[in-house]
Short mmCIF file of C-alpha atoms in Angstrom, two decimals:
data_model
loop_
_atom_site.label_atom_id
_atom_site.label_comp_id
_atom_site.label_asym_id
_atom_site.label_seq_id
_atom_site.Cartn_x
_atom_site.Cartn_y
_atom_site.Cartn_z
CA MET A 1 -11.91 -53.90 -39.09
CA ILE A 2 -9.05 -51.66 -37.91
CA GLU A 3 -9.35 -48.15 -37.35
CA LYS A 4 -6.68 -46.29 -39.97
CA ALA A 5 -7.86 -42.92 -39.35
CA LYS A 6 -6.80 -42.83 -36.22
CA LYS A 7 -2.58 -42.29 -35.13
CA TYR A 8 0.13 -43.78 -33.41
CA THR A 9 3.56 -43.44 -31.57
CA VAL A 10 5.55 -46.17 -31.21
CA ILE A 11 8.60 -45.98 -28.61
CA THR A 12 10.48 -49.48 -27.77
CA GLY A 13 12.07 -49.65 -24.93
CA ALA A 14 8.95 -48.94 -22.82
CA SER A 15 8.85 -50.46 -19.97
CA SER A 16 10.92 -47.80 -17.88
CA GLY A 17 12.76 -44.68 -18.00
CA ILE A 18 13.11 -42.18 -20.62
CA GLY A 19 11.12 -44.49 -22.81
CA TYR A 20 7.92 -45.27 -19.49
CA GLU A 21 8.15 -41.83 -18.81
CA THR A 22 8.35 -40.67 -22.82
CA ALA A 23 5.08 -42.62 -22.88
CA LYS A 24 3.50 -41.10 -20.57
CA ALA A 25 5.03 -38.04 -22.33
CA PHE A 26 2.89 -38.94 -25.46
CA ALA A 27 0.24 -40.05 -23.87
CA ALA A 28 -0.52 -36.09 -22.20
CA ARG A 29 -0.15 -34.23 -26.05
CA GLY A 30 -3.27 -36.57 -26.53
CA LYS A 31 -0.99 -39.25 -28.84
CA ASN A 32 -2.46 -43.22 -28.76
CA LEU A 33 0.43 -45.65 -28.50
CA ILE A 34 1.71 -48.75 -29.07
CA ILE A 35 4.92 -49.38 -26.19
CA VAL A 36 6.95 -51.90 -27.20
CA ALA A 37 9.42 -53.81 -24.57
CA ARG A 38 9.70 -57.74 -23.50
CA ARG A 39 8.57 -57.27 -20.22
CA GLN A 40 4.75 -57.18 -21.26
CA ASP A 41 3.86 -56.62 -17.43
CA HIS A 42 5.56 -52.98 -17.35
CA LEU A 43 4.07 -52.90 -20.52
CA GLU A 44 0.18 -53.50 -18.80
CA ALA A 45 1.23 -52.06 -15.82
CA LEU A 46 2.08 -48.18 -17.90
CA LYS A 47 -0.79 -48.86 -20.08
CA GLU A 48 -3.76 -49.25 -17.25
CA ASP A 49 -1.56 -45.98 -15.38
CA ILE A 50 -2.35 -44.21 -18.50
CA LEU A 51 -5.40 -45.09 -19.24
CA ARG A 52 -6.39 -44.82 -15.83
CA GLU A 53 -5.83 -40.79 -16.50
CA TYR A 54 -6.31 -40.34 -21.07
CA PRO A 55 -9.47 -43.11 -21.36
CA THR A 56 -10.10 -42.31 -24.70
CA LEU A 57 -6.79 -42.82 -25.72
CA ASP A 58 -5.89 -45.91 -27.48
CA VAL A 59 -1.95 -48.28 -26.04
CA ILE A 60 -1.84 -51.38 -27.98
CA ILE A 61 1.55 -53.35 -25.59
CA GLN A 62 3.70 -55.15 -28.29
CA ALA A 63 5.53 -57.52 -26.26
CA ALA A 64 8.88 -58.84 -27.62
CA ASP A 65 12.87 -58.87 -27.44
CA LEU A 66 14.10 -57.03 -30.32
CA SER A 67 17.53 -58.35 -30.11
CA PHE A 68 16.55 -60.72 -31.55
CA MET A 69 15.99 -59.56 -36.26
CA GLU A 70 12.98 -61.72 -36.89
CA ASN A 71 11.34 -60.24 -33.48
CA VAL A 72 12.13 -56.92 -34.74
CA TYR A 73 10.64 -57.79 -38.61
CA GLN A 74 7.47 -59.43 -37.53
CA LEU A 75 6.44 -56.58 -34.51
CA TYR A 76 7.06 -53.90 -38.28
CA ALA A 77 4.20 -56.00 -40.23
CA ASP A 78 2.27 -56.49 -37.20
CA LEU A 79 2.10 -53.11 -37.00
CA LYS A 80 1.30 -52.63 -40.27
CA ALA A 81 -2.62 -53.09 -39.79
CA TYR A 82 -1.91 -49.52 -37.70
CA ALA A 83 -0.90 -45.11 -39.18
CA LEU A 84 2.08 -44.15 -37.54
CA GLU A 85 3.42 -41.14 -37.44
CA THR A 86 5.81 -41.12 -35.11
CA TRP A 87 8.44 -43.76 -34.00
CA ILE A 88 10.96 -43.67 -31.31
CA ASN A 89 13.19 -46.05 -31.26
CA ASN A 90 14.31 -45.99 -27.01
CA ALA A 91 15.32 -49.58 -26.72
CA GLY A 92 18.65 -50.14 -25.79
CA PHE A 93 20.99 -50.74 -23.71
CA GLY A 94 25.23 -50.40 -22.13
CA SER A 95 28.00 -51.99 -20.98
CA TYR A 96 30.82 -50.90 -18.86
CA ALA A 97 33.20 -53.19 -19.10
CA ARG A 98 37.34 -52.93 -20.82
CA VAL A 99 37.55 -54.64 -24.61
CA ALA A 100 39.96 -57.29 -23.29
CA ASN A 101 37.16 -58.96 -19.77
CA GLN A 102 33.94 -58.11 -21.76
CA ASP A 103 31.14 -59.96 -22.11
CA LEU A 104 30.53 -60.79 -25.17
CA LYS A 105 27.64 -62.42 -25.43
CA LYS A 106 26.05 -59.80 -23.21
CA ILE A 107 28.22 -57.25 -26.50
CA GLN A 108 26.27 -59.66 -29.26
CA ASN A 109 23.35 -58.88 -27.48
CA MET A 110 24.19 -55.02 -27.76
CA LEU A 111 24.59 -54.22 -30.95
CA ARG A 112 21.09 -55.92 -31.83
CA LEU A 113 19.42 -54.90 -29.82
CA ASN A 114 20.61 -51.33 -30.19
CA VAL A 115 22.47 -51.06 -34.48
CA GLU A 116 20.82 -53.50 -35.81
CA ALA A 117 16.97 -53.19 -34.98
CA LEU A 118 17.55 -49.24 -34.62
CA THR A 119 18.19 -49.96 -38.69
CA ILE A 120 15.81 -51.91 -40.17
CA PHE A 121 12.87 -50.10 -37.74
CA SER A 122 14.88 -46.67 -38.69
CA SER A 123 14.96 -48.36 -42.70
CA LEU A 124 11.30 -49.52 -42.76
CA PHE A 125 9.46 -46.43 -41.18
CA VAL A 126 10.77 -44.10 -43.86
CA HIS A 127 10.05 -46.06 -46.48
CA ASP A 128 6.59 -46.55 -45.25
CA TYR A 129 5.99 -42.39 -44.19
CA LYS A 130 8.58 -40.46 -45.84
CA ASP A 131 6.50 -38.47 -47.11
CA ARG A 132 3.87 -38.17 -44.55
CA GLU A 133 3.56 -34.12 -43.91
CA GLY A 134 3.79 -34.43 -39.83
CA THR A 135 6.07 -37.93 -39.71
CA GLN A 136 8.97 -38.11 -37.52
CA LEU A 137 11.75 -40.23 -36.34
CA ILE A 138 13.76 -40.19 -33.06
CA ASN A 139 16.31 -41.86 -31.94
CA VAL A 140 17.91 -42.08 -28.99
CA SER A 141 21.65 -42.62 -28.87
CA SER A 142 23.73 -40.63 -26.35
CA CYS A 143 26.37 -38.24 -25.11
CA GLY A 144 28.40 -41.03 -25.68
CA GLY A 145 27.36 -41.39 -29.32
CA TYR A 146 29.73 -37.74 -29.62
CA MET A 147 32.09 -38.07 -27.26
CA ILE A 148 34.26 -41.54 -26.14
CA VAL A 149 33.33 -42.70 -22.65
CA PRO A 150 36.70 -45.02 -21.11
CA THR A 151 35.18 -48.09 -19.91
CA ALA A 152 31.86 -47.76 -22.06
CA ILE A 153 33.99 -47.65 -25.01
CA THR A 154 31.74 -50.73 -27.46
CA TYR A 155 28.33 -48.76 -26.09
CA CYS A 156 29.91 -45.42 -27.17
CA ALA A 157 30.81 -46.76 -30.43
CA THR A 158 27.00 -48.29 -30.74
CA LYS A 159 26.00 -44.73 -29.49
CA PHE A 160 28.41 -43.10 -32.83
CA PHE A 161 26.33 -45.76 -35.30
CA VAL A 162 23.14 -44.51 -34.29
CA SER A 163 24.34 -40.91 -34.73
CA ALA A 164 25.49 -40.91 -37.93
CA PHE A 165 22.79 -43.46 -39.07
CA THR A 166 20.83 -40.13 -37.59
CA GLU A 167 22.08 -37.18 -39.03
CA GLY A 168 22.33 -38.98 -41.80
CA LEU A 169 19.24 -39.77 -42.17
CA ALA A 170 17.97 -36.73 -41.63
CA HIS A 171 20.25 -34.60 -44.43
CA GLU A 172 18.67 -37.06 -47.09
CA LEU A 173 15.37 -36.11 -46.45
CA LYS A 174 15.99 -32.72 -46.42
CA GLU A 175 17.68 -33.42 -49.26
CA SER A 176 14.99 -35.34 -51.07
CA GLY A 177 12.43 -33.67 -50.24
CA ALA A 178 10.82 -35.54 -48.04
CA LYS A 179 8.55 -34.87 -44.98
CA MET A 180 9.44 -36.73 -42.44
CA GLN A 181 11.95 -35.41 -39.94
CA ALA A 182 14.67 -37.50 -38.46
CA LYS A 183 16.19 -36.82 -35.14
CA VAL A 184 18.92 -38.20 -32.29
CA LEU A 185 18.33 -37.15 -29.00
CA ALA A 186 22.10 -37.66 -26.81
CA PRO A 187 20.82 -37.92 -22.97
CA ALA A 188 24.10 -37.98 -20.05
CA ALA A 189 23.83 -39.84 -16.80
CA THR A 190 20.04 -40.17 -16.67
CA LYS A 191 18.47 -42.41 -13.63
CA THR A 192 17.23 -45.31 -15.32
CA GLU A 193 17.57 -48.83 -15.37
CA PHE A 194 20.81 -48.23 -17.78
CA GLY A 195 23.20 -48.16 -14.44
CA LYS A 196 21.56 -51.84 -13.43
CA VAL A 197 21.87 -53.49 -16.85
CA ALA A 198 25.25 -51.81 -17.62
CA ASN A 199 27.19 -52.81 -15.26
CA ASN A 200 25.17 -56.44 -14.22
CA VAL A 201 23.89 -55.14 -10.68
CA SER A 202 21.16 -55.70 -8.72
CA GLU A 203 21.36 -52.62 -7.24
CA TYR A 204 22.97 -49.16 -8.69
CA ASN A 205 23.26 -45.86 -6.71
CA TYR A 206 22.86 -42.74 -9.15
CA ASP A 207 23.80 -40.24 -5.72
CA LYS A 208 27.17 -42.48 -5.62
CA LEU A 209 28.05 -42.94 -8.61
CA PHE A 210 27.90 -39.76 -10.60
CA GLY A 211 27.93 -36.45 -9.59
CA THR A 212 24.60 -34.67 -11.54
CA TYR A 213 22.17 -36.17 -13.35
CA HIS A 214 19.17 -36.31 -15.10
CA THR A 215 15.23 -38.24 -13.75
CA SER A 216 13.68 -40.06 -17.35
CA GLN A 217 10.47 -37.53 -16.47
CA GLN A 218 13.57 -34.59 -17.56
CA MET A 219 14.80 -37.45 -20.16
CA ALA A 220 10.69 -36.96 -21.78
CA SER A 221 10.59 -33.65 -20.88
CA PHE A 222 14.38 -32.65 -23.82
CA LEU A 223 12.54 -35.50 -26.06
CA LEU A 224 9.19 -33.41 -26.17
CA ASP A 225 11.52 -30.24 -27.06
CA LEU A 226 13.27 -31.61 -29.41
CA TYR A 227 9.81 -33.60 -31.62
CA ASP A 228 8.29 -29.74 -30.95
CA SER A 229 11.46 -27.98 -32.96
CA ASN A 230 12.90 -27.99 -36.33
CA GLN A 231 16.04 -29.45 -34.68
CA VAL A 232 17.72 -32.40 -35.69
CA VAL A 233 20.33 -33.20 -32.30
CA GLY A 234 18.58 -32.42 -28.98
CA VAL A 235 21.93 -33.18 -26.79
CA VAL A 236 22.82 -32.79 -22.45
CA ASP A 237 26.33 -31.13 -22.64
CA ARG A 238 28.44 -33.92 -20.66
CA GLU A 239 29.72 -30.99 -18.31
CA THR A 240 26.94 -28.45 -17.35
CA PHE A 241 24.03 -31.18 -17.93
CA GLU A 242 22.06 -27.96 -20.04
CA PHE A 243 20.61 -29.87 -22.66
CA LYS A 244 20.06 -28.14 -25.59
CA LEU A 245 18.73 -28.07 -29.44
CA CYS A 246 21.21 -28.05 -32.53
CA GLU A 247 22.62 -29.10 -36.65
CA PRO A 248 23.86 -32.24 -37.25
CA MET A 249 27.25 -31.90 -35.36
CA PHE A 250 29.13 -34.45 -37.15
CA ALA A 251 31.06 -33.44 -40.09
CA TYR A 252 29.26 -34.14 -43.59
CA ALA A 253 30.37 -34.52 -46.79
CA GLY A 254 27.10 -32.98 -49.08
CA ASN A 255 27.83 -31.55 -52.14
CA SER A 256 31.84 -32.88 -52.44
CA ALA A 257 33.45 -33.13 -56.11
CA HIS A 258 35.03 -35.86 -54.36
CA ASN A 259 31.55 -37.91 -53.59
CA GLN A 260 30.82 -40.86 -55.86
CA LYS A 261 28.70 -38.87 -59.06
CA LEU A 262 26.19 -40.27 -59.58
CA GLN A 263 25.25 -43.48 -62.20
CA MET B 1 53.36 -80.66 -33.15
CA ILE B 2 52.87 -76.68 -34.34
CA GLU B 3 55.18 -74.56 -34.59
CA LYS B 4 54.63 -70.92 -32.07
CA ALA B 5 57.37 -69.32 -32.39
CA LYS B 6 56.75 -68.48 -36.47
CA LYS B 7 54.74 -65.30 -35.54
CA TYR B 8 51.74 -64.69 -37.93
CA THR B 9 50.10 -61.52 -38.80
CA VAL B 10 46.08 -62.51 -39.31
CA ILE B 11 44.34 -60.21 -42.81
CA THR B 12 40.28 -60.01 -43.15
CA GLY B 13 39.17 -59.59 -46.54
CA ALA B 14 42.46 -60.55 -47.71
CA SER B 15 41.10 -62.42 -51.58
CA SER B 16 41.07 -58.37 -53.76
CA GLY B 17 41.70 -55.02 -52.69
CA ILE B 18 43.38 -53.65 -49.98
CA GLY B 19 43.40 -57.13 -47.79
CA TYR B 20 45.81 -58.41 -50.67
CA GLU B 21 47.92 -56.34 -51.61
CA THR B 22 48.42 -56.03 -47.71
CA ALA B 23 48.77 -59.14 -47.12
CA LYS B 24 52.32 -59.26 -50.17
CA ALA B 25 53.12 -56.35 -48.69
CA PHE B 26 53.56 -57.47 -45.30
CA ALA B 27 55.12 -61.12 -46.75
CA ALA B 28 57.81 -58.31 -48.28
CA ARG B 29 58.18 -57.63 -44.63
CA GLY B 30 59.55 -61.10 -44.09
CA LYS B 31 55.50 -61.43 -42.08
CA ASN B 32 54.33 -64.97 -41.90
CA LEU B 33 50.95 -64.88 -43.09
CA ILE B 34 47.25 -66.19 -41.82
CA ILE B 35 45.27 -65.00 -44.38
CA VAL B 36 40.71 -65.00 -44.54
CA ALA B 37 38.19 -64.85 -46.85
CA ARG B 38 35.13 -66.35 -48.50
CA ARG B 39 36.99 -67.21 -51.86
CA GLN B 40 39.88 -69.60 -51.48
CA ASP B 41 40.87 -70.23 -54.91
CA HIS B 42 41.29 -65.92 -54.25
CA LEU B 43 43.26 -67.16 -51.37
CA GLU B 44 44.81 -70.02 -52.72
CA ALA B 45 46.38 -68.18 -55.83
CA LEU B 46 47.40 -65.52 -53.15
CA LYS B 47 49.20 -68.05 -51.31
CA GLU B 48 51.20 -68.88 -54.90
CA ASP B 49 52.10 -65.37 -55.60
CA ILE B 50 53.45 -65.35 -52.23
CA LEU B 51 56.08 -67.75 -52.04
CA ARG B 52 57.12 -67.68 -55.53
CA GLU B 53 58.89 -64.43 -54.19
CA TYR B 54 59.61 -64.97 -50.55
CA PRO B 55 59.31 -69.44 -50.07
CA THR B 56 60.39 -69.57 -46.98
CA LEU B 57 57.27 -67.06 -45.91
CA ASP B 58 54.40 -69.80 -43.71
CA VAL B 59 51.40 -68.57 -44.90
CA ILE B 60 48.02 -69.75 -44.21
CA ILE B 61 44.32 -70.17 -45.89
CA GLN B 62 41.51 -69.37 -43.82
CA ALA B 63 37.99 -69.45 -46.48
CA ALA B 64 35.73 -67.94 -44.42
CA ASP B 65 32.33 -65.95 -44.43
CA LEU B 66 33.01 -63.66 -41.02
CA SER B 67 28.61 -61.74 -42.21
CA PHE B 68 27.88 -65.47 -39.86
CA MET B 69 28.99 -65.16 -36.47
CA GLU B 70 29.50 -69.08 -35.67
CA ASN B 71 32.24 -68.75 -38.29
CA VAL B 72 33.77 -65.86 -36.41
CA TYR B 73 33.68 -67.95 -32.97
CA GLN B 74 35.60 -71.21 -35.60
CA LEU B 75 37.57 -69.18 -37.04
CA TYR B 76 39.92 -67.12 -34.30
CA ALA B 77 38.94 -71.07 -32.58
CA ASP B 78 40.65 -72.33 -35.18
CA LEU B 79 44.01 -69.89 -34.69
CA LYS B 80 44.34 -70.61 -30.90
CA ALA B 81 47.27 -72.82 -32.82
CA TYR B 82 49.61 -69.90 -34.01
CA ALA B 83 51.14 -67.36 -32.16
CA LEU B 84 49.52 -63.95 -33.51
CA GLU B 85 51.30 -60.27 -33.27
CA THR B 86 49.36 -58.32 -35.60
CA TRP B 87 45.89 -58.71 -36.66
CA ILE B 88 44.35 -56.67 -39.43
CA ASN B 89 40.55 -56.30 -39.45
CA ASN B 90 39.79 -55.67 -43.25
CA ALA B 91 36.94 -57.12 -44.68
CA GLY B 92 34.09 -54.88 -45.06
CA PHE B 93 32.36 -53.82 -47.88
CA GLY B 94 29.44 -51.01 -48.73
CA SER B 95 26.59 -49.51 -50.17
CA TYR B 96 24.93 -46.98 -52.13
CA ALA B 97 22.03 -46.46 -51.81
CA ARG B 98 19.16 -44.29 -49.95
CA VAL B 99 18.16 -45.26 -46.50
CA ALA B 100 14.27 -45.67 -47.90
CA ASN B 101 15.26 -47.87 -50.79
CA GLN B 102 18.17 -50.25 -49.56
CA ASP B 103 18.20 -53.78 -49.03
CA LEU B 104 17.37 -54.94 -45.82
CA LYS B 105 19.29 -58.44 -46.15
CA LYS B 106 22.61 -56.67 -47.92
CA ILE B 107 22.05 -54.01 -45.24
CA GLN B 108 21.90 -57.07 -42.04
CA ASN B 109 25.06 -58.39 -43.54
CA MET B 110 27.10 -55.62 -44.22
CA LEU B 111 26.44 -54.83 -40.24
CA ARG B 112 27.03 -58.29 -39.39
CA LEU B 113 30.83 -57.81 -40.96
CA ASN B 114 31.66 -54.26 -40.53
CA VAL B 115 30.29 -53.99 -36.86
CA GLU B 116 29.62 -57.72 -35.08
CA ALA B 117 33.27 -59.77 -36.30
CA LEU B 118 34.99 -57.16 -36.28
CA THR B 119 34.10 -56.46 -32.59
CA ILE B 120 34.88 -60.15 -31.60
CA PHE B 121 37.89 -60.25 -33.03
CA SER B 122 39.39 -56.91 -32.10
CA SER B 123 37.76 -58.09 -28.37
CA LEU B 124 39.36 -61.90 -28.18
CA PHE B 125 42.76 -60.51 -29.89
CA VAL B 126 42.71 -58.15 -27.03
CA HIS B 127 41.93 -60.38 -24.65
CA ASP B 128 44.80 -62.78 -25.19
CA TYR B 129 47.30 -60.64 -27.03
CA LYS B 130 47.28 -57.62 -25.05
CA ASP B 131 50.19 -58.55 -22.79
CA ARG B 132 52.74 -59.69 -25.55
CA GLU B 133 55.26 -56.64 -26.82
CA GLY B 134 55.20 -55.45 -30.39
CA THR B 135 51.01 -56.60 -31.22
CA GLN B 136 48.84 -54.31 -33.08
CA LEU B 137 45.28 -54.46 -34.07
CA ILE B 138 44.32 -52.58 -37.23
CA ASN B 139 40.64 -51.92 -38.48
CA VAL B 140 40.03 -50.63 -41.55
CA SER B 141 37.47 -47.89 -41.39
CA SER B 142 37.03 -44.28 -44.18
CA CYS B 143 36.69 -41.24 -44.49
CA GLY B 144 33.43 -41.69 -43.84
CA GLY B 145 33.93 -43.21 -40.37
CA TYR B 146 34.68 -40.09 -39.45
CA MET B 147 32.77 -37.61 -42.45
CA ILE B 148 28.96 -38.66 -42.98
CA VAL B 149 28.05 -38.94 -47.35
CA PRO B 150 25.24 -39.07 -48.75
CA THR B 151 23.87 -42.15 -50.14
CA ALA B 152 26.15 -44.69 -48.46
CA ILE B 153 24.46 -43.28 -44.54
CA THR B 154 24.78 -46.74 -43.69
CA TYR B 155 27.66 -47.67 -44.46
CA CYS B 156 29.56 -44.30 -42.36
CA ALA B 157 27.56 -45.23 -39.56
CA THR B 158 28.71 -48.86 -39.18
CA LYS B 159 32.68 -47.09 -40.46
CA PHE B 160 31.33 -44.26 -37.34
CA PHE B 161 31.40 -47.05 -35.25
CA VAL B 162 34.78 -49.07 -36.65
CA SER B 163 36.33 -45.19 -35.69
CA ALA B 164 35.15 -44.65 -32.43
CA PHE B 165 35.64 -48.10 -30.74
CA THR B 166 39.14 -48.50 -32.22
CA GLU B 167 40.27 -45.12 -31.05
CA GLY B 168 38.54 -45.60 -27.37
CA LEU B 169 40.08 -48.67 -27.55
CA ALA B 170 43.23 -47.33 -28.42
CA HIS B 171 42.76 -45.27 -25.06
CA GLU B 172 42.38 -48.13 -22.71
CA LEU B 173 45.32 -49.50 -23.54
CA LYS B 174 47.65 -46.84 -23.50
CA GLU B 175 45.46 -46.38 -20.27
CA SER B 176 46.01 -49.46 -18.73
CA GLY B 177 49.46 -49.90 -19.95
CA ALA B 178 48.67 -52.73 -22.41
CA LYS B 179 52.02 -53.34 -25.06
CA MET B 180 49.27 -53.78 -27.56
CA GLN B 181 48.45 -50.61 -30.16
CA ALA B 182 45.56 -50.19 -31.72
CA LYS B 183 45.48 -48.38 -34.51
CA VAL B 184 42.09 -47.32 -37.39
CA LEU B 185 43.19 -47.30 -40.50
CA ALA B 186 40.57 -44.76 -43.43
CA PRO B 187 41.33 -45.06 -46.69
CA ALA B 188 38.92 -42.51 -48.54
CA ALA B 189 38.38 -44.07 -52.49
CA THR B 190 40.10 -47.00 -53.59
CA LYS B 191 40.12 -48.48 -56.90
CA THR B 192 39.08 -52.12 -55.43
CA GLU B 193 36.14 -54.47 -55.54
CA PHE B 194 34.35 -52.45 -53.29
CA GLY B 195 32.59 -49.79 -55.94
CA LYS B 196 30.99 -53.40 -57.71
CA VAL B 197 29.95 -54.58 -54.44
CA ALA B 198 28.55 -50.94 -52.94
CA ASN B 199 26.41 -50.96 -55.94
CA ASN B 200 25.43 -54.28 -57.09
CA VAL B 201 26.97 -54.03 -60.36
CA SER B 202 28.99 -55.88 -62.00
CA GLU B 203 32.09 -53.34 -63.87
CA TYR B 204 32.84 -49.98 -62.45
CA ASN B 205 35.05 -47.61 -63.63
CA TYR B 206 36.88 -45.52 -60.95
CA ASP B 207 37.79 -42.41 -63.62
CA LYS B 208 34.64 -42.30 -64.33
CA LEU B 209 32.69 -42.80 -60.84
CA PHE B 210 35.12 -41.16 -59.11
CA GLY B 211 37.95 -37.53 -59.92
CA THR B 212 40.03 -38.66 -57.86
CA TYR B 213 41.85 -42.18 -56.15
CA HIS B 214 44.06 -44.52 -53.81
CA THR B 215 45.21 -48.11 -56.12
CA SER B 216 45.45 -51.10 -53.78
CA GLN B 217 48.29 -50.96 -53.61
CA GLN B 218 49.09 -47.51 -52.41
CA MET B 219 46.32 -47.77 -49.33
CA ALA B 220 48.45 -50.99 -48.43
CA SER B 221 52.03 -49.38 -48.63
CA PHE B 222 49.65 -46.70 -46.18
CA LEU B 223 48.50 -49.06 -44.14
CA LEU B 224 52.63 -50.19 -43.15
CA ASP B 225 53.03 -46.38 -42.99
CA LEU B 226 50.47 -46.90 -39.88
CA TYR B 227 51.72 -50.57 -38.79
CA ASP B 228 55.35 -48.22 -38.73
CA SER B 229 54.71 -45.14 -36.82
CA ASN B 230 52.89 -44.78 -33.15
CA GLN B 231 49.95 -43.27 -34.14
CA VAL B 232 46.32 -44.01 -33.93
CA VAL B 233 45.13 -42.48 -36.65
CA GLY B 234 46.48 -43.41 -40.47
CA VAL B 235 43.48 -41.04 -42.98
CA VAL B 236 43.43 -39.43 -46.31
CA ASP B 237 41.78 -36.66 -46.29
CA ARG B 238 39.24 -37.21 -48.39
CA GLU B 239 39.35 -33.33 -50.35
CA THR B 240 43.35 -33.58 -51.12
CA PHE B 241 43.16 -37.31 -50.64
CA GLU B 242 47.19 -36.76 -48.91
CA PHE B 243 47.98 -39.61 -46.46
CA LYS B 244 48.67 -38.89 -42.59
CA LEU B 245 48.94 -40.01 -39.20
CA CYS B 246 47.81 -38.40 -36.64
CA GLU B 247 46.68 -38.58 -32.86
CA PRO B 248 42.43 -39.38 -32.18
CA MET B 249 40.59 -37.24 -33.77
CA PHE B 250 36.57 -38.16 -31.59
CA ALA B 251 35.99 -36.21 -28.45
CA TYR B 252 36.66 -38.59 -25.19
CA ALA B 253 36.21 -38.40 -21.78
CA GLY B 254 39.01 -40.08 -20.28
CA ASN B 255 39.47 -38.55 -16.92
CA SER B 256 36.01 -36.78 -16.68
CA ALA B 257 34.59 -35.46 -12.92
CA HIS B 258 30.95 -36.65 -14.82
CA ASN B 259 31.89 -40.31 -14.95
CA GLN B 260 31.01 -42.83 -13.52
CA LYS B 261 32.75 -43.88 -10.45
CA LEU B 262 34.84 -46.81 -10.19
CA GLN B 263 33.06 -49.13 -8.26
#
C-alpha cells in the first residue's frame, strides 16, 4: 500500500536550471519530491544527488514530455497515489525570434507547455487540494510576464497568461476562503539552459549576452522566499535585479458593478 | 485563374456577434470578404444578406472549426489563392466558472482557439504580408485582457495573452519598418452569443445580467474607428463604457540595456 501520510512537492522542469535547484532547495527543507522532466537520466542523477545528502527523503521520478496533453493527464492520474502539498509549474521554454520569422512548430510546443499544461495541472491541483491547509501552487512566470520584451513577443505573451491566470486564481482562492495559496515567481535573466533553447544554439554565453543575471541557485532561494511569504508575487526588477515580494500587479475587477451578475 | 487584383478582408468568428456585424461594416466600405466560422448555414445567410445590398462584392465562405490546428493550417493554405488586405482574428469564446470547477475540455478548446489559432494566423499573415502597404491585423481581445475579472480567470488570461502578443507585435512591426499595422480591440460586455457560450446556457439575458453593454453593431463601428486610426489599441472603459483609441498599454522593455544582446 502506498504511504499516504507522506506529503510531496511536485516540481516540473526539474532536470536543469531553476527547477533542478528548486528540487535541491526543497529537499534541504526536508520535503519529499516528485520531480518531472523529459530527461530520465537527468532526473536520476538529481535523485542520487539528493538522496546522498538526505537519505531519508522520498524522491519519485516521472519522465514525461508535458507539451502533449495526454501525458499531462496521465501524469496527474499517476500522482493520485500520493498526497501532495506543493505544486511548482516550472517547466517552460522561450523563443527569441521576430513573429514574422518564428518557427511555428516550436511556438506550438511552447504554447502547449507554458500555457496549456500549466492551466490543466493548476486546475486539477486546485480542484483536489484547495481546502487542504498548507498547500501551495507556485507558477513560474517571468519579468516578461509583466513587461513585453523585444524579439520575445510570443514567449512574453505566454508569461502574461501565466501571471494573469495565477494572480486571478490567487484572488479567487482568497475570496472563496480556500486554504491553498497561489503564487507567481517572475525571474529576470537567469543562467540556465533557457538561452540555448530560446535561441536554438548549442552554446550560450550569459556573461556576454546579458550584462546581469541570476544563477539558478539564487532564483531557487528567491522561490523559497516566496514560498515562505504570504505575498502572491515574487518578482525580479528587470533593471536593478533586486527581488521583491508583493501583492498582485495586474488590475482586478473585484466587486465591480459591471461584472456579470450571479445567476 | 483566380483574380489576384482583388483584395480581401478575412474575419474569423463571422457567423454571429461582433464578427457578423464587422463583416457587414467592411462590406459597407466596399471590401471583399472571406468569412470564417464553424456554422456554414450562418455564413451562407450572411453572404446572401451582404450580396443583396452590395452585389458587386466578392464574399468567400470558409467553414472551419479553428480549435483544431490542422484546420487552421489548412484554411491558411486555402487562402494563399487570394490577396489579403486585413485579417481580423475575432473567433473566440469565454468560460465563467471557478478554476477549481472549470470544464477542462472546454478550457482546452478555448486555449486552442483564443490563443493558439490566433498566434498561428497572426504569424503566417505577418510573415506573408508585413511589407504590403495598407495591411492590418486586428486581434479581438477584451477589457478582460487588461483587467482580471472574477470567475472568468482563465478566459481573461487568454485575453492578456492576446493583448500582450498584439501590442508586442505592433512594437516589432513599427521598429522593423514594416508596413503592416497590428491592433488590439478590447470590448467590454457586448450583447452576443458570448453570454450563452461562456455560461453553458441556452438563454442569456444581457439586460438582467449586465447593467450596461454594447450591441454588436456598436462594437463593429468601434472596430472600424480603430481600423481608420493610427493607434494600436481600441478599448472600452469597463466602468464608463466609453470607447477610446490609445497607444499600447502594457510596459515595453524597448531598448533596455537588460535585454539579450544581439548575437
